[in-house]
């Protein structure tokens, strides 16, 4: 998907991904330190939620771009919107 993002939006996405990266490193350490399974699962769930939020941000930006900068070809515009919607509902 092509998306035009402002510098601020890009920064927000990168910050969230960096936090998720740090969480994953923490989970790796927990596993190496043989921490409790439920604690590890709690952290894995938090990472999954974080990534889901990032995906939502990216797709929302794409939808916004589609509405604000429509394709000249209605069929191409419809395809971009359909792709974005499918990304939102796909789990």
JSON list of C-alpha atoms in Angstrom, two decimals:
[
{"chain": "A", "resi": 1, "resn": "UNK", "atom": "CA", "xyz": [0.00, 0.00, 0.00]},
{"chain": "A", "resi": 2, "resn": "UNK", "atom": "CA", "xyz": [1.24, 3.41, -0.88]},
{"chain": "A", "resi": 3, "resn": "UNK", "atom": "CA", "xyz": [0.79, 5.93, 1.88]},
{"chain": "A", "resi": 4, "resn": "UNK", "atom": "CA", "xyz": [1.78, 9.54, 2.19]},
{"chain": "A", "resi": 5, "resn": "UNK", "atom": "CA", "xyz": [2.50, 10.22, 5.86]},
{"chain": "A", "resi": 6, "resn": "UNK", "atom": "CA", "xyz": [3.53, 13.40, 7.53]},
{"chain": "A", "resi": 7, "resn": "UNK", "atom": "CA", "xyz": [6.81, 13.44, 9.38]},
{"chain": "A", "resi": 8, "resn": "UNK", "atom": "CA", "xyz": [4.87, 13.48, 12.66]},
{"chain": "A", "resi": 9, "resn": "UNK", "atom": "CA", "xyz": [2.80, 10.41, 11.72]},
{"chain": "A", "resi": 10, "resn": "UNK", "atom": "CA", "xyz": [5.94, 8.57, 10.65]},
{"chain": "A", "resi": 11, "resn": "UNK", "atom": "CA", "xyz": [7.61, 9.45, 13.94]},
{"chain": "A", "resi": 12, "resn": "UNK", "atom": "CA", "xyz": [4.65, 8.08, 15.91]},
{"chain": "A", "resi": 13, "resn": "UNK", "atom": "CA", "xyz": [4.73, 4.78, 14.00]},
{"chain": "A", "resi": 14, "resn": "UNK", "atom": "CA", "xyz": [8.50, 4.43, 14.42]},
{"chain": "A", "resi": 15, "resn": "UNK", "atom": "CA", "xyz": [8.26, 5.21, 18.16]},
{"chain": "A", "resi": 16, "resn": "UNK", "atom": "CA", "xyz": [5.60, 2.54, 18.66]},
{"chain": "A", "resi": 17, "resn": "UNK", "atom": "CA", "xyz": [7.67, 0.01, 16.72]},
{"chain": "A", "resi": 18, "resn": "UNK", "atom": "CA", "xyz": [10.75, 0.87, 18.78]},
{"chain": "A", "resi": 19, "resn": "UNK", "atom": "CA", "xyz": [8.77, 0.28, 21.98]},
{"chain": "A", "resi": 20, "resn": "UNK", "atom": "CA", "xyz": [7.56, -3.07, 20.66]},
{"chain": "A", "resi": 21, "resn": "UNK", "atom": "CA", "xyz": [11.15, -3.95, 19.78]},
{"chain": "A", "resi": 22, "resn": "UNK", "atom": "CA", "xyz": [12.19, -3.20, 23.35]},
{"chain": "A", "resi": 23, "resn": "UNK", "atom": "CA", "xyz": [9.34, -5.31, 24.69]},
{"chain": "A", "resi": 24, "resn": "UNK", "atom": "CA", "xyz": [10.44, -8.22, 22.51]},
{"chain": "A", "resi": 25, "resn": "UNK", "atom": "CA", "xyz": [14.00, -7.93, 23.81]},
{"chain": "A", "resi": 26, "resn": "UNK", "atom": "CA", "xyz": [12.58, -7.98, 27.33]},
{"chain": "A", "resi": 27, "resn": "UNK", "atom": "CA", "xyz": [10.61, -11.13, 26.52]},
{"chain": "A", "resi": 28, "resn": "UNK", "atom": "CA", "xyz": [13.73, -12.80, 25.17]},
{"chain": "A", "resi": 29, "resn": "UNK", "atom": "CA", "xyz": [15.50, -12.01, 28.43]},
{"chain": "A", "resi": 30, "resn": "UNK", "atom": "CA", "xyz": [12.54, -13.35, 30.43]},
{"chain": "A", "resi": 31, "resn": "UNK", "atom": "CA", "xyz": [12.71, -16.62, 28.49]},
{"chain": "A", "resi": 32, "resn": "UNK", "atom": "CA", "xyz": [16.49, -16.85, 28.94]},
{"chain": "A", "resi": 33, "resn": "UNK", "atom": "CA", "xyz": [16.00, -16.21, 32.67]},
{"chain": "A", "resi": 34, "resn": "UNK", "atom": "CA", "xyz": [13.35, -18.95, 32.79]},
{"chain": "A", "resi": 35, "resn": "UNK", "atom": "CA", "xyz": [10.60, -16.60, 34.02]},
{"chain": "A", "resi": 36, "resn": "UNK", "atom": "CA", "xyz": [7.06, -17.75, 34.71]},
{"chain": "A", "resi": 37, "resn": "UNK", "atom": "CA", "xyz": [5.10, -18.79, 31.61]},
{"chain": "A", "resi": 38, "resn": "UNK", "atom": "CA", "xyz": [2.13, -16.56, 32.44]},
{"chain": "A", "resi": 39, "resn": "UNK", "atom": "CA", "xyz": [4.39, -13.51, 32.80]},
{"chain": "A", "resi": 40, "resn": "UNK", "atom": "CA", "xyz": [5.91, -14.24, 29.39]},
{"chain": "A", "resi": 41, "resn": "UNK", "atom": "CA", "xyz": [2.45, -14.72, 27.85]},
{"chain": "A", "resi": 42, "resn": "UNK", "atom": "CA", "xyz": [1.28, -11.41, 29.35]},
{"chain": "A", "resi": 43, "resn": "UNK", "atom": "CA", "xyz": [4.19, -9.62, 27.72]},
{"chain": "A", "resi": 44, "resn": "UNK", "atom": "CA", "xyz": [3.64, -11.40, 24.40]},
{"chain": "A", "resi": 45, "resn": "UNK", "atom": "CA", "xyz": [0.01, -10.29, 24.47]},
{"chain": "A", "resi": 46, "resn": "UNK", "atom": "CA", "xyz": [1.10, -6.71, 25.11]},
{"chain": "A", "resi": 47, "resn": "UNK", "atom": "CA", "xyz": [3.44, -6.83, 22.09]},
{"chain": "A", "resi": 48, "resn": "UNK", "atom": "CA", "xyz": [0.68, -8.22, 19.90]},
{"chain": "A", "resi": 49, "resn": "UNK", "atom": "CA", "xyz": [-1.64, -5.39, 20.98]},
{"chain": "A", "resi": 50, "resn": "UNK", "atom": "CA", "xyz": [1.08, -2.86, 20.27]},
{"chain": "A", "resi": 51, "resn": "UNK", "atom": "CA", "xyz": [1.67, -4.21, 16.77]},
{"chain": "A", "resi": 52, "resn": "UNK", "atom": "CA", "xyz": [-2.09, -4.26, 16.12]},
{"chain": "A", "resi": 53, "resn": "UNK", "atom": "CA", "xyz": [-2.21, -0.56, 17.03]},
{"chain": "A", "resi": 54, "resn": "UNK", "atom": "CA", "xyz": [0.65, 0.20, 14.64]},
{"chain": "A", "resi": 55, "resn": "UNK", "atom": "CA", "xyz": [-1.13, -1.67, 11.87]},
{"chain": "A", "resi": 56, "resn": "UNK", "atom": "CA", "xyz": [-4.27, 0.35, 12.58]},
{"chain": "A", "resi": 57, "resn": "UNK", "atom": "CA", "xyz": [-2.31, 3.59, 12.38]},
{"chain": "A", "resi": 58, "resn": "UNK", "atom": "CA", "xyz": [-0.75, 2.64, 9.05]},
{"chain": "A", "resi": 59, "resn": "UNK", "atom": "CA", "xyz": [-4.05, 1.53, 7.53]},
{"chain": "A", "resi": 60, "resn": "UNK", "atom": "CA", "xyz": [-5.85, 4.63, 8.86]},
{"chain": "A", "resi": 61, "resn": "UNK", "atom": "CA", "xyz": [-3.20, 6.83, 7.25]},
{"chain": "A", "resi": 62, "resn": "UNK", "atom": "CA", "xyz": [-3.68, 4.94, 3.99]},
{"chain": "A", "resi": 63, "resn": "UNK", "atom": "CA", "xyz": [-7.46, 5.40, 4.13]},
{"chain": "A", "resi": 64, "resn": "UNK", "atom": "CA", "xyz": [-7.02, 9.09, 4.88]},
{"chain": "A", "resi": 65, "resn": "UNK", "atom": "CA", "xyz": [-4.69, 9.41, 1.89]},
{"chain": "A", "resi": 66, "resn": "UNK", "atom": "CA", "xyz": [-7.20, 7.61, -0.35]},
{"chain": "A", "resi": 67, "resn": "UNK", "atom": "CA", "xyz": [-9.97, 10.01, 0.64]},
{"chain": "A", "resi": 68, "resn": "UNK", "atom": "CA", "xyz": [-7.86, 13.17, 0.51]},
{"chain": "A", "resi": 69, "resn": "UNK", "atom": "CA", "xyz": [-5.96, 12.26, -2.69]},
{"chain": "A", "resi": 70, "resn": "UNK", "atom": "CA", "xyz": [-8.24, 10.09, -4.80]},
{"chain": "A", "resi": 71, "resn": "UNK", "atom": "CA", "xyz": [-6.90, 8.19, -7.79]},
{"chain": "A", "resi": 72, "resn": "UNK", "atom": "CA", "xyz": [-7.87, 9.50, -11.21]},
{"chain": "A", "resi": 73, "resn": "UNK", "atom": "CA", "xyz": [-9.15, 6.03, -12.02]},
{"chain": "A", "resi": 74, "resn": "UNK", "atom": "CA", "xyz": [-12.21, 5.10, -9.92]},
{"chain": "A", "resi": 75, "resn": "UNK", "atom": "CA", "xyz": [-11.37, 1.38, -10.25]},
{"chain": "A", "resi": 76, "resn": "UNK", "atom": "CA", "xyz": [-7.85, 1.95, -8.86]},
{"chain": "A", "resi": 77, "resn": "UNK", "atom": "CA", "xyz": [-9.29, 4.07, -6.04]},
{"chain": "A", "resi": 78, "resn": "UNK", "atom": "CA", "xyz": [-11.80, 1.35, -5.20]},
{"chain": "A", "resi": 79, "resn": "UNK", "atom": "CA", "xyz": [-9.02, -1.26, -5.17]},
{"chain": "A", "resi": 80, "resn": "UNK", "atom": "CA", "xyz": [-6.88, 0.83, -2.77]},
{"chain": "A", "resi": 81, "resn": "UNK", "atom": "CA", "xyz": [-9.83, 1.29, -0.42]},
{"chain": "A", "resi": 82, "resn": "UNK", "atom": "CA", "xyz": [-10.69, -2.41, -0.56]},
{"chain": "A", "resi": 83, "resn": "UNK", "atom": "CA", "xyz": [-7.07, -3.35, 0.26]},
{"chain": "A", "resi": 84, "resn": "UNK", "atom": "CA", "xyz": [-7.06, -1.00, 3.26]},
{"chain": "A", "resi": 85, "resn": "UNK", "atom": "CA", "xyz": [-10.37, -2.35, 4.55]},
{"chain": "A", "resi": 86, "resn": "UNK", "atom": "CA", "xyz": [-9.17, -5.94, 4.13]},
{"chain": "A", "resi": 87, "resn": "UNK", "atom": "CA", "xyz": [-6.08, -5.12, 6.18]},
{"chain": "A", "resi": 88, "resn": "UNK", "atom": "CA", "xyz": [-8.27, -3.78, 8.98]},
{"chain": "A", "resi": 89, "resn": "UNK", "atom": "CA", "xyz": [-10.59, -6.80, 9.15]},
{"chain": "A", "resi": 90, "resn": "UNK", "atom": "CA", "xyz": [-7.91, -9.43, 8.50]},
{"chain": "A", "resi": 91, "resn": "UNK", "atom": "CA", "xyz": [-6.72, -11.14, 11.67]}
]
